[in-house]
Amino acid sequence: SQQGEEDPQALSIQEGENATMNCSYKTSINNLQWYRQNSGRGLVHLILIRSNEREKHSGRLRVTLDTSKKSSSLLITASRAADTASYFCATRGAGGTSYGKLIFGQGTILTVHP
Amino acid sequence: NAGVMQNPRHLVRRRGQEARLRCSPVKGHSHVYWYRQLPEEGLKFMVYLQKENIIDESGMPKERFSAEFPKEGPSILRIQQVVRGDSAAYFCASSSGQVGTGELFFGEGSRLTVL
């Protein structure tokens, strides 16, 4: 079964607001990653957080990881219309190599209104 | 640097025909992954290959689907005797495989429509 489950499935906000997306997973992980997909395009890597890290920042992105709850969140601050896309979390299982398969969640569709 | 290149971007096949999807990874990357995506859904892992080897094919249907990544040339995902349920977007991704680097680089996908 799919490793990651995300919520909400869809999120609609106004420009300038913050957007928070959550991801839960089932088994032990080596790392968790977030990707973005614009409609009709491929996925683009946003940020990676390792299992021994709790928080990571990259520009307007903030990712947290709680391995005890098997969950992660992605926060996009001061959202822009250009942030409109689908966002996916993906996990790489523990015990494998750092380059084993990634298992993706179902994604959150974010719409940012101008 | 050229990213992951997939072709064709769009492919139309009739039921029973064969579909061949090609993927050239980022230059220097030796790890290739194939994923399938249905509309409004996430990506489903199909197969993970290194040069000339299939590492993990746990997501690949047992029949009609095959994948290869030869020593020279692109990776190929082959679907024989296509059925309507094979209609989807197929994404290829690559990675360098170096320890500590975990991200995948994705192509723009090949969209297969089976009539």
JSON list of C-alpha atoms in Angstrom, two decimals:
[
{"chain": "A", "resi": 1, "resn": "SER", "atom": "CA", "xyz": [0.00, 0.00, 0.00]},
{"chain": "A", "resi": 2, "resn": "GLN", "atom": "CA", "xyz": [1.05, 3.57, -0.46]},
{"chain": "A", "resi": 3, "resn": "GLN", "atom": "CA", "xyz": [3.54, 4.71, 2.14]},
{"chain": "A", "resi": 4, "resn": "GLY", "atom": "CA", "xyz": [2.54, 8.34, 2.39]},
{"chain": "A", "resi": 5, "resn": "GLU", "atom": "CA", "xyz": [-0.84, 9.82, 3.06]},
{"chain": "A", "resi": 6, "resn": "GLU", "atom": "CA", "xyz": [-1.31, 13.55, 2.77]},
{"chain": "A", "resi": 7, "resn": "ASP", "atom": "CA", "xyz": [-3.83, 16.00, 3.99]},
{"chain": "A", "resi": 8, "resn": "PRO", "atom": "CA", "xyz": [-5.56, 18.06, 3.06]},
{"chain": "A", "resi": 9, "resn": "GLN", "atom": "CA", "xyz": [-6.24, 16.68, -0.41]},
{"chain": "A", "resi": 10, "resn": "ALA", "atom": "CA", "xyz": [-6.88, 20.22, -1.58]},
{"chain": "A", "resi": 11, "resn": "LEU", "atom": "CA", "xyz": [-6.08, 23.61, -0.11]},
{"chain": "A", "resi": 12, "resn": "SER", "atom": "CA", "xyz": [-7.23, 26.99, -1.37]},
{"chain": "A", "resi": 13, "resn": "ILE", "atom": "CA", "xyz": [-5.75, 30.20, 0.06]},
{"chain": "A", "resi": 14, "resn": "GLN", "atom": "CA", "xyz": [-5.16, 33.84, -0.78]},
{"chain": "A", "resi": 15, "resn": "GLU", "atom": "CA", "xyz": [-1.83, 35.25, -1.82]},
{"chain": "A", "resi": 16, "resn": "GLY", "atom": "CA", "xyz": [0.25, 36.20, 1.17]},
{"chain": "A", "resi": 17, "resn": "GLU", "atom": "CA", "xyz": [-1.21, 33.54, 3.44]},
{"chain": "A", "resi": 18, "resn": "ASN", "atom": "CA", "xyz": [0.73, 30.54, 4.68]},
{"chain": "A", "resi": 19, "resn": "ALA", "atom": "CA", "xyz": [0.01, 27.05, 3.41]},
{"chain": "A", "resi": 20, "resn": "THR", "atom": "CA", "xyz": [0.55, 23.96, 5.54]},
{"chain": "A", "resi": 21, "resn": "MET", "atom": "CA", "xyz": [0.43, 20.44, 4.16]},
{"chain": "A", "resi": 22, "resn": "ASN", "atom": "CA", "xyz": [0.81, 17.28, 6.18]},
{"chain": "A", "resi": 23, "resn": "CYS", "atom": "CA", "xyz": [2.12, 13.84, 5.36]},
{"chain": "A", "resi": 24, "resn": "SER", "atom": "CA", "xyz": [1.93, 10.62, 7.35]},
{"chain": "A", "resi": 25, "resn": "TYR", "atom": "CA", "xyz": [3.77, 7.41, 6.61]},
{"chain": "A", "resi": 26, "resn": "LYS", "atom": "CA", "xyz": [3.74, 3.87, 7.90]},
{"chain": "A", "resi": 27, "resn": "THR", "atom": "CA", "xyz": [7.21, 2.37, 8.13]},
{"chain": "A", "resi": 28, "resn": "SER", "atom": "CA", "xyz": [10.65, 3.48, 9.25]},
{"chain": "A", "resi": 29, "resn": "ILE", "atom": "CA", "xyz": [12.35, 5.84, 6.85]},
{"chain": "A", "resi": 30, "resn": "ASN", "atom": "CA", "xyz": [15.81, 6.91, 5.82]},
{"chain": "A", "resi": 31, "resn": "ASN", "atom": "CA", "xyz": [14.62, 10.28, 4.60]},
{"chain": "A", "resi": 32, "resn": "LEU", "atom": "CA", "xyz": [11.49, 12.14, 3.55]},
{"chain": "A", "resi": 33, "resn": "GLN", "atom": "CA", "xyz": [11.29, 14.46, 0.58]},
{"chain": "A", "resi": 34, "resn": "TRP", "atom": "CA", "xyz": [8.81, 16.95, -0.77]},
{"chain": "A", "resi": 35, "resn": "TYR", "atom": "CA", "xyz": [8.18, 17.50, -4.47]},
{"chain": "A", "resi": 36, "resn": "ARG", "atom": "CA", "xyz": [6.11, 19.91, -6.46]},
{"chain": "A", "resi": 37, "resn": "GLN", "atom": "CA", "xyz": [4.27, 19.21, -9.70]},
{"chain": "A", "resi": 38, "resn": "ASN", "atom": "CA", "xyz": [2.75, 21.84, -11.92]},
{"chain": "A", "resi": 39, "resn": "SER", "atom": "CA", "xyz": [-0.17, 20.70, -14.02]},
{"chain": "A", "resi": 40, "resn": "GLY", "atom": "CA", "xyz": [0.97, 18.54, -16.92]},
{"chain": "A", "resi": 41, "resn": "ARG", "atom": "CA", "xyz": [4.62, 18.66, -15.90]},
{"chain": "A", "resi": 42, "resn": "GLY", "atom": "CA", "xyz": [7.16, 16.48, -14.16]},
{"chain": "A", "resi": 43, "resn": "LEU", "atom": "CA", "xyz": [7.99, 16.61, -10.47]},
{"chain": "A", "resi": 44, "resn": "VAL", "atom": "CA", "xyz": [10.54, 18.99, -9.05]},
{"chain": "A", "resi": 45, "resn": "HIS", "atom": "CA", "xyz": [12.41, 18.28, -5.84]},
{"chain": "A", "resi": 46, "resn": "LEU", "atom": "CA", "xyz": [11.89, 20.90, -3.12]},
{"chain": "A", "resi": 47, "resn": "ILE", "atom": "CA", "xyz": [13.55, 19.69, 0.05]},
{"chain": "A", "resi": 48, "resn": "LEU", "atom": "CA", "xyz": [14.88, 16.58, 1.77]},
{"chain": "A", "resi": 49, "resn": "ILE", "atom": "CA", "xyz": [14.89, 15.90, 5.50]},
{"chain": "A", "resi": 50, "resn": "ARG", "atom": "CA", "xyz": [16.74, 12.97, 7.00]},
{"chain": "A", "resi": 51, "resn": "SER", "atom": "CA", "xyz": [15.34, 10.74, 9.72]},
{"chain": "A", "resi": 52, "resn": "ASN", "atom": "CA", "xyz": [17.69, 12.25, 12.32]},
{"chain": "A", "resi": 53, "resn": "GLU", "atom": "CA", "xyz": [16.61, 15.81, 11.53]},
{"chain": "A", "resi": 54, "resn": "ARG", "atom": "CA", "xyz": [13.56, 17.53, 13.00]},
{"chain": "A", "resi": 55, "resn": "GLU", "atom": "CA", "xyz": [13.29, 20.72, 10.98]},
{"chain": "A", "resi": 56, "resn": "LYS", "atom": "CA", "xyz": [14.72, 22.15, 7.81]},
{"chain": "A", "resi": 57, "resn": "HIS", "atom": "CA", "xyz": [14.35, 25.45, 5.98]},
{"chain": "A", "resi": 58, "resn": "SER", "atom": "CA", "xyz": [14.81, 26.46, 2.38]},
{"chain": "A", "resi": 59, "resn": "GLY", "atom": "CA", "xyz": [13.72, 29.95, 1.38]},
{"chain": "A", "resi": 60, "resn": "ARG", "atom": "CA", "xyz": [9.98, 30.19, 2.07]},
{"chain": "A", "resi": 61, "resn": "LEU", "atom": "CA", "xyz": [9.76, 26.47, 2.80]},
{"chain": "A", "resi": 62, "resn": "ARG", "atom": "CA", "xyz": [9.86, 24.91, 6.23]},
{"chain": "A", "resi": 63, "resn": "VAL", "atom": "CA", "xyz": [9.70, 21.17, 6.72]},
{"chain": "A", "resi": 64, "resn": "THR", "atom": "CA", "xyz": [9.29, 19.35, 10.00]},
{"chain": "A", "resi": 65, "resn": "LEU", "atom": "CA", "xyz": [9.64, 15.66, 10.71]},
{"chain": "A", "resi": 66, "resn": "ASP", "atom": "CA", "xyz": [8.31, 13.76, 13.71]},
{"chain": "A", "resi": 67, "resn": "THR", "atom": "CA", "xyz": [9.51, 10.18, 13.46]},
{"chain": "A", "resi": 68, "resn": "SER", "atom": "CA", "xyz": [7.66, 9.16, 16.63]},
{"chain": "A", "resi": 69, "resn": "LYS", "atom": "CA", "xyz": [4.38, 10.11, 14.97]},
{"chain": "A", "resi": 70, "resn": "LYS", "atom": "CA", "xyz": [5.58, 9.14, 11.51]},
{"chain": "A", "resi": 71, "resn": "SER", "atom": "CA", "xyz": [4.52, 12.48, 10.13]},
{"chain": "A", "resi": 72, "resn": "SER", "atom": "CA", "xyz": [5.91, 15.51, 8.34]},
{"chain": "A", "resi": 73, "resn": "SER", "atom": "CA", "xyz": [4.61, 18.93, 7.44]},
{"chain": "A", "resi": 74, "resn": "LEU", "atom": "CA", "xyz": [5.49, 21.38, 4.71]},
{"chain": "A", "resi": 75, "resn": "LEU", "atom": "CA", "xyz": [4.89, 25.05, 5.36]},
{"chain": "A", "resi": 76, "resn": "ILE", "atom": "CA", "xyz": [5.01, 27.58, 2.56]},
{"chain": "A", "resi": 77, "resn": "THR", "atom": "CA", "xyz": [5.10, 31.10, 3.92]},
{"chain": "A", "resi": 78, "resn": "ALA", "atom": "CA", "xyz": [3.85, 34.23, 2.17]},
{"chain": "A", "resi": 79, "resn": "SER", "atom": "CA", "xyz": [2.35, 32.21, -0.66]},
{"chain": "A", "resi": 80, "resn": "ARG", "atom": "CA", "xyz": [2.24, 33.47, -4.23]},
{"chain": "A", "resi": 81, "resn": "ALA", "atom": "CA", "xyz": [-0.04, 32.62, -7.13]},
{"chain": "A", "resi": 82, "resn": "ALA", "atom": "CA", "xyz": [2.96, 30.90, -8.72]},
{"chain": "A", "resi": 83, "resn": "ASP", "atom": "CA", "xyz": [2.97, 28.40, -5.83]},
{"chain": "A", "resi": 84, "resn": "THR", "atom": "CA", "xyz": [-0.22, 26.88, -7.24]},
{"chain": "A", "resi": 85, "resn": "ALA", "atom": "CA", "xyz": [0.66, 23.23, -7.88]},
{"chain": "A", "resi": 86, "resn": "SER", "atom": "CA", "xyz": [0.37, 19.73, -6.43]},
{"chain": "A", "resi": 87, "resn": "TYR", "atom": "CA", "xyz": [2.72, 18.90, -3.59]},
{"chain": "A", "resi": 88, "resn": "PHE", "atom": "CA", "xyz": [3.83, 15.37, -2.81]},
{"chain": "A", "resi": 89, "resn": "CYS", "atom": "CA", "xyz": [5.74, 13.85, 0.05]},
{"chain": "A", "resi": 90, "resn": "ALA", "atom": "CA", "xyz": [7.91, 10.85, -0.69]},
{"chain": "A", "resi": 91, "resn": "THR", "atom": "CA", "xyz": [9.73, 8.47, 1.61]},
{"chain": "A", "resi": 92, "resn": "ARG", "atom": "CA", "xyz": [12.76, 6.27, 1.25]},
{"chain": "A", "resi": 93, "resn": "GLY", "atom": "CA", "xyz": [12.67, 3.28, 3.54]},
{"chain": "A", "resi": 94, "resn": "ALA", "atom": "CA", "xyz": [15.19, 2.66, 6.28]},
{"chain": "A", "resi": 95, "resn": "GLY", "atom": "CA", "xyz": [17.65, -0.17, 5.86]},
{"chain": "A", "resi": 96, "resn": "GLY", "atom": "CA", "xyz": [18.04, 0.42, 2.16]},
{"chain": "A", "resi": 97, "resn": "THR", "atom": "CA", "xyz": [20.66, 2.46, 0.38]},
{"chain": "A", "resi": 98, "resn": "SER", "atom": "CA", "xyz": [20.33, 6.18, 0.05]},
{"chain": "A", "resi": 99, "resn": "TYR", "atom": "CA", "xyz": [19.29, 5.72, -3.54]},
{"chain": "A", "resi": 100, "resn": "GLY", "atom": "CA", "xyz": [16.50, 3.14, -3.28]},
{"chain": "A", "resi": 101, "resn": "LYS", "atom": "CA", "xyz": [13.00, 3.77, -4.53]},
{"chain": "A", "resi": 102, "resn": "LEU", "atom": "CA", "xyz": [10.87, 6.62, -3.28]},
{"chain": "A", "resi": 103, "resn": "ILE", "atom": "CA", "xyz": [7.26, 5.97, -2.35]},
{"chain": "A", "resi": 104, "resn": "PHE", "atom": "CA", "xyz": [4.95, 8.92, -3.01]},
{"chain": "A", "resi": 105, "resn": "GLY", "atom": "CA", "xyz": [1.82, 10.08, -1.27]},
{"chain": "A", "resi": 106, "resn": "GLN", "atom": "CA", "xyz": [-1.38, 11.06, -3.01]},
{"chain": "A", "resi": 107, "resn": "GLY", "atom": "CA", "xyz": [-0.53, 14.74, -2.91]},
{"chain": "A", "resi": 108, "resn": "THR", "atom": "CA", "xyz": [-2.11, 18.03, -1.89]},
{"chain": "A", "resi": 109, "resn": "ILE", "atom": "CA", "xyz": [-3.47, 20.31, -4.58]},
{"chain": "A", "resi": 110, "resn": "LEU", "atom": "CA", "xyz": [-2.66, 23.88, -3.56]},
{"chain": "A", "resi": 111, "resn": "THR", "atom": "CA", "xyz": [-4.43, 26.80, -5.19]},
{"chain": "A", "resi": 112, "resn": "VAL", "atom": "CA", "xyz": [-3.24, 30.30, -4.35]},
{"chain": "A", "resi": 113, "resn": "HIS", "atom": "CA", "xyz": [-5.63, 33.05, -5.43]},
{"chain": "A", "resi": 114, "resn": "PRO", "atom": "CA", "xyz": [-4.16, 36.42, -6.44]},
{"chain": "B", "resi": 1, "resn": "ASN", "atom": "CA", "xyz": [23.15, 20.40, -18.11]},
{"chain": "B", "resi": 2, "resn": "ALA", "atom": "CA", "xyz": [20.35, 18.57, -19.81]},
{"chain": "B", "resi": 3, "resn": "GLY", "atom": "CA", "xyz": [17.79, 17.14, -17.46]},
{"chain": "B", "resi": 4, "resn": "VAL", "atom": "CA", "xyz": [15.96, 13.86, -17.80]},
{"chain": "B", "resi": 5, "resn": "MET", "atom": "CA", "xyz": [14.66, 13.53, -21.32]},
{"chain": "B", "resi": 6, "resn": "GLN", "atom": "CA", "xyz": [11.62, 11.42, -22.08]},
{"chain": "B", "resi": 7, "resn": "ASN", "atom": "CA", "xyz": [10.11, 10.63, -25.42]},
{"chain": "B", "resi": 8, "resn": "PRO", "atom": "CA", "xyz": [7.63, 10.53, -26.84]},
{"chain": "B", "resi": 9, "resn": "ARG", "atom": "CA", "xyz": [5.77, 13.12, -24.76]},
{"chain": "B", "resi": 10, "resn": "HIS", "atom": "CA", "xyz": [2.48, 11.84, -26.08]},
{"chain": "B", "resi": 11, "resn": "LEU", "atom": "CA", "xyz": [1.73, 8.42, -27.51]},
{"chain": "B", "resi": 12, "resn": "VAL", "atom": "CA", "xyz": [-1.54, 7.03, -28.83]},
{"chain": "B", "resi": 13, "resn": "ARG", "atom": "CA", "xyz": [-1.95, 3.31, -29.29]},
{"chain": "B", "resi": 14, "resn": "ARG", "atom": "CA", "xyz": [-4.83, 1.00, -30.10]},
{"chain": "B", "resi": 15, "resn": "ARG", "atom": "CA", "xyz": [-5.60, -1.96, -27.88]},
{"chain": "B", "resi": 16, "resn": "GLY", "atom": "CA", "xyz": [-3.22, -4.81, -28.54]},
{"chain": "B", "resi": 17, "resn": "GLN", "atom": "CA", "xyz": [-0.38, -2.66, -29.87]},
{"chain": "B", "resi": 18, "resn": "GLU", "atom": "CA", "xyz": [2.97, -2.12, -28.18]},
{"chain": "B", "resi": 19, "resn": "ALA", "atom": "CA", "xyz": [4.15, 1.04, -26.48]},
{"chain": "B", "resi": 20, "resn": "ARG", "atom": "CA", "xyz": [7.83, 1.91, -26.02]},
{"chain": "B", "resi": 21, "resn": "LEU", "atom": "CA", "xyz": [8.76, 4.77, -23.77]},
{"chain": "B", "resi": 22, "resn": "ARG", "atom": "CA", "xyz": [12.31, 6.10, -23.66]},
{"chain": "B", "resi": 23, "resn": "CYS", "atom": "CA", "xyz": [14.21, 7.87, -20.95]},
{"chain": "B", "resi": 24, "resn": "SER", "atom": "CA", "xyz": [17.66, 9.43, -21.06]},
{"chain": "B", "resi": 25, "resn": "PRO", "atom": "CA", "xyz": [18.82, 10.23, -17.51]},
{"chain": "B", "resi": 26, "resn": "VAL", "atom": "CA", "xyz": [20.76, 13.25, -16.39]},
{"chain": "B", "resi": 27, "resn": "LYS", "atom": "CA", "xyz": [24.31, 12.97, -17.72]},
{"chain": "B", "resi": 28, "resn": "GLY", "atom": "CA", "xyz": [26.37, 10.95, -15.28]},
{"chain": "B", "resi": 29, "resn": "HIS", "atom": "CA", "xyz": [23.38, 9.41, -13.50]},
{"chain": "B", "resi": 30, "resn": "SER", "atom": "CA", "xyz": [23.38, 5.63, -13.42]},
{"chain": "B", "resi": 31, "resn": "HIS", "atom": "CA", "xyz": [20.12, 5.06, -11.52]},
{"chain": "B", "resi": 32, "resn": "VAL", "atom": "CA", "xyz": [16.77, 5.21, -13.27]},
{"chain": "B", "resi": 33, "resn": "TYR", "atom": "CA", "xyz": [13.25, 4.89, -11.87]},
{"chain": "B", "resi": 34, "resn": "TRP", "atom": "CA", "xyz": [9.93, 4.54, -13.65]},
{"chain": "B", "resi": 35, "resn": "TYR", "atom": "CA", "xyz": [6.67, 5.73, -12.14]},
{"chain": "B", "resi": 36, "resn": "ARG", "atom": "CA", "xyz": [3.09, 5.74, -13.36]},
{"chain": "B", "resi": 37, "resn": "GLN", "atom": "CA", "xyz": [0.54, 8.43, -12.59]},
{"chain": "B", "resi": 38, "resn": "LEU", "atom": "CA", "xyz": [-3.20, 8.36, -13.15]},
{"chain": "B", "resi": 39, "resn": "PRO", "atom": "CA", "xyz": [-5.12, 11.68, -13.29]},
{"chain": "B", "resi": 40, "resn": "GLU", "atom": "CA", "xyz": [-5.46, 13.37, -9.91]},
{"chain": "B", "resi": 41, "resn": "GLU", "atom": "CA", "xyz": [-3.37, 10.67, -8.22]},
{"chain": "B", "resi": 42, "resn": "GLY", "atom": "CA", "xyz": [0.12, 10.30, -6.87]},
{"chain": "B", "resi": 43, "resn": "LEU", "atom": "CA", "xyz": [2.97, 8.44, -8.50]},
{"chain": "B", "resi": 44, "resn": "LYS", "atom": "CA", "xyz": [3.08, 4.66, -8.28]},
{"chain": "B", "resi": 45, "resn": "PHE", "atom": "CA", "xyz": [6.54, 3.12, -8.29]},
{"chain": "B", "resi": 46, "resn": "MET", "atom": "CA", "xyz": [7.12, 0.60, -11.05]},
{"chain": "B", "resi": 47, "resn": "VAL", "atom": "CA", "xyz": [10.79, -0.27, -11.40]},
{"chain": "B", "resi": 48, "resn": "TYR", "atom": "CA", "xyz": [14.28, 0.81, -10.38]},
{"chain": "B", "resi": 49, "resn": "LEU", "atom": "CA", "xyz": [17.26, 0.06, -12.61]},
{"chain": "B", "resi": 50, "resn": "GLN", "atom": "CA", "xyz": [20.97, 0.62, -12.68]},
{"chain": "B", "resi": 51, "resn": "LYS", "atom": "CA", "xyz": [23.01, 0.17, -15.80]},
{"chain": "B", "resi": 52, "resn": "GLU", "atom": "CA", "xyz": [22.21, -3.29, -17.20]},
{"chain": "B", "resi": 53, "resn": "ASN", "atom": "CA", "xyz": [20.53, -4.39, -13.96]},
{"chain": "B", "resi": 54, "resn": "ILE", "atom": "CA", "xyz": [17.01, -4.39, -12.58]},
{"chain": "B", "resi": 55, "resn": "ILE", "atom": "CA", "xyz": [17.32, -3.59, -8.87]},
{"chain": "B", "resi": 56, "resn": "ASP", "atom": "CA", "xyz": [13.67, -3.49, -7.82]},
{"chain": "B", "resi": 57, "resn": "GLU", "atom": "CA", "xyz": [10.69, -4.35, -10.01]},
{"chain": "B", "resi": 58, "resn": "SER", "atom": "CA", "xyz": [8.21, -4.81, -7.20]},
{"chain": "B", "resi": 59, "resn": "GLY", "atom": "CA", "xyz": [5.78, -2.29, -8.72]},
{"chain": "B", "resi": 60, "resn": "MET", "atom": "CA", "xyz": [5.84, -3.69, -12.21]},
{"chain": "B", "resi": 61, "resn": "PRO", "atom": "CA", "xyz": [2.89, -5.77, -13.42]},
{"chain": "B", "resi": 62, "resn": "LYS", "atom": "CA", "xyz": [4.04, -9.33, -13.98]},
{"chain": "B", "resi": 63, "resn": "GLU", "atom": "CA", "xyz": [2.73, -9.52, -17.52]},
{"chain": "B", "resi": 64, "resn": "ARG", "atom": "CA", "xyz": [3.10, -7.29, -20.56]},
{"chain": "B", "resi": 65, "resn": "PHE", "atom": "CA", "xyz": [5.47, -4.80, -18.89]},
{"chain": "B", "resi": 66, "resn": "SER", "atom": "CA", "xyz": [9.25, -4.85, -19.10]},
{"chain": "B", "resi": 67, "resn": "ALA", "atom": "CA", "xyz": [12.06, -2.38, -18.55]},
{"chain": "B", "resi": 68, "resn": "GLU", "atom": "CA", "xyz": [15.70, -2.20, -19.43]},
{"chain": "B", "resi": 69, "resn": "PHE", "atom": "CA", "xyz": [18.61, 0.18, -19.01]},
{"chain": "B", "resi": 70, "resn": "PRO", "atom": "CA", "xyz": [21.38, -0.97, -21.34]},
{"chain": "B", "resi": 71, "resn": "LYS", "atom": "CA", "xyz": [25.03, -0.10, -21.04]},
{"chain": "B", "resi": 72, "resn": "GLU", "atom": "CA", "xyz": [24.64, 2.29, -23.94]},
{"chain": "B", "resi": 73, "resn": "GLY", "atom": "CA", "xyz": [21.49, 4.22, -24.75]},
{"chain": "B", "resi": 74, "resn": "PRO", "atom": "CA", "xyz": [18.33, 5.20, -22.94]},
{"chain": "B", "resi": 75, "resn": "SER", "atom": "CA", "xyz": [16.21, 3.25, -20.52]},
{"chain": "B", "resi": 76, "resn": "ILE", "atom": "CA", "xyz": [13.15, 1.71, -22.17]},
{"chain": "B", "resi": 77, "resn": "LEU", "atom": "CA", "xyz": [9.78, 0.90, -20.63]},
{"chain": "B", "resi": 78, "resn": "ARG", "atom": "CA", "xyz": [7.94, -1.49, -22.88]},
{"chain": "B", "resi": 79, "resn": "ILE", "atom": "CA", "xyz": [4.25, -2.30, -22.65]},
{"chain": "B", "resi": 80, "resn": "GLN", "atom": "CA", "xyz": [3.04, -5.11, -24.86]},
{"chain": "B", "resi": 81, "resn": "GLN", "atom": "CA", "xyz": [-0.56, -5.66, -25.94]},
{"chain": "B", "resi": 82, "resn": "VAL", "atom": "CA", "xyz": [-1.76, -2.44, -24.37]},
{"chain": "B", "resi": 83, "resn": "VAL", "atom": "CA", "xyz": [-5.20, -2.20, -22.81]},
{"chain": "B", "resi": 84, "resn": "ARG", "atom": "CA", "xyz": [-7.28, 0.88, -21.97]},
{"chain": "B", "resi": 85, "resn": "GLY", "atom": "CA", "xyz": [-6.23, 0.64, -18.32]},
{"chain": "B", "resi": 86, "resn": "ASP", "atom": "CA", "xyz": [-2.63, 1.31, -19.34]},
{"chain": "B", "resi": 87, "resn": "SER", "atom": "CA", "xyz": [-3.57, 4.88, -20.24]},
{"chain": "B", "resi": 88, "resn": "ALA", "atom": "CA", "xyz": [-1.59, 7.06, -17.86]},
{"chain": "B", "resi": 89, "resn": "ALA", "atom": "CA", "xyz": [1.38, 9.36, -17.57]},
{"chain": "B", "resi": 90, "resn": "TYR", "atom": "CA", "xyz": [4.66, 7.50, -17.20]},
{"chain": "B", "resi": 91, "resn": "PHE", "atom": "CA", "xyz": [7.47, 9.37, -15.51]},
{"chain": "B", "resi": 92, "resn": "CYS", "atom": "CA", "xyz": [11.12, 8.55, -15.50]},
{"chain": "B", "resi": 93, "resn": "ALA", "atom": "CA", "xyz": [13.50, 9.85, -12.86]},
{"chain": "B", "resi": 94, "resn": "SER", "atom": "CA", "xyz": [17.23, 9.53, -12.34]},
{"chain": "B", "resi": 95, "resn": "SER", "atom": "CA", "xyz": [19.69, 9.93, -9.53]},
{"chain": "B", "resi": 96, "resn": "SER", "atom": "CA", "xyz": [23.43, 9.88, -9.19]},
{"chain": "B", "resi": 97, "resn": "GLY", "atom": "CA", "xyz": [23.38, 7.15, -6.58]},
{"chain": "B", "resi": 98, "resn": "GLN", "atom": "CA", "xyz": [26.00, 8.92, -4.50]},
{"chain": "B", "resi": 99, "resn": "VAL", "atom": "CA", "xyz": [25.62, 8.40, -0.79]},
{"chain": "B", "resi": 100, "resn": "GLY", "atom": "CA", "xyz": [23.97, 11.36, 0.87]},
{"chain": "B", "resi": 101, "resn": "THR", "atom": "CA", "xyz": [22.20, 12.61, -2.21]},
{"chain": "B", "resi": 102, "resn": "GLY", "atom": "CA", "xyz": [18.64, 11.42, -2.17]},
{"chain": "B", "resi": 103, "resn": "GLU", "atom": "CA", "xyz": [16.73, 13.52, -4.65]},
{"chain": "B", "resi": 104, "resn": "LEU", "atom": "CA", "xyz": [15.31, 12.28, -7.90]},
{"chain": "B", "resi": 105, "resn": "PHE", "atom": "CA", "xyz": [15.33, 14.31, -11.08]},
{"chain": "B", "resi": 106, "resn": "PHE", "atom": "CA", "xyz": [12.18, 13.81, -13.12]},
{"chain": "B", "resi": 107, "resn": "GLY", "atom": "CA", "xyz": [11.43, 14.04, -16.79]},
{"chain": "B", "resi": 108, "resn": "GLU", "atom": "CA", "xyz": [8.30, 15.69, -18.15]},
{"chain": "B", "resi": 109, "resn": "GLY", "atom": "CA", "xyz": [6.60, 12.36, -18.63]},
{"chain": "B", "resi": 110, "resn": "SER", "atom": "CA", "xyz": [5.18, 10.33, -21.48]},
{"chain": "B", "resi": 111, "resn": "ARG", "atom": "CA", "xyz": [1.42, 10.36, -21.73]},
{"chain": "B", "resi": 112, "resn": "LEU", "atom": "CA", "xyz": [0.02, 7.16, -23.14]},
{"chain": "B", "resi": 113, "resn": "THR", "atom": "CA", "xyz": [-3.52, 7.03, -24.46]},
{"chain": "B", "resi": 114, "resn": "VAL", "atom": "CA", "xyz": [-4.94, 3.67, -25.44]},
{"chain": "B", "resi": 115, "resn": "LEU", "atom": "CA", "xyz": [-7.93, 3.80, -27.76]}
]
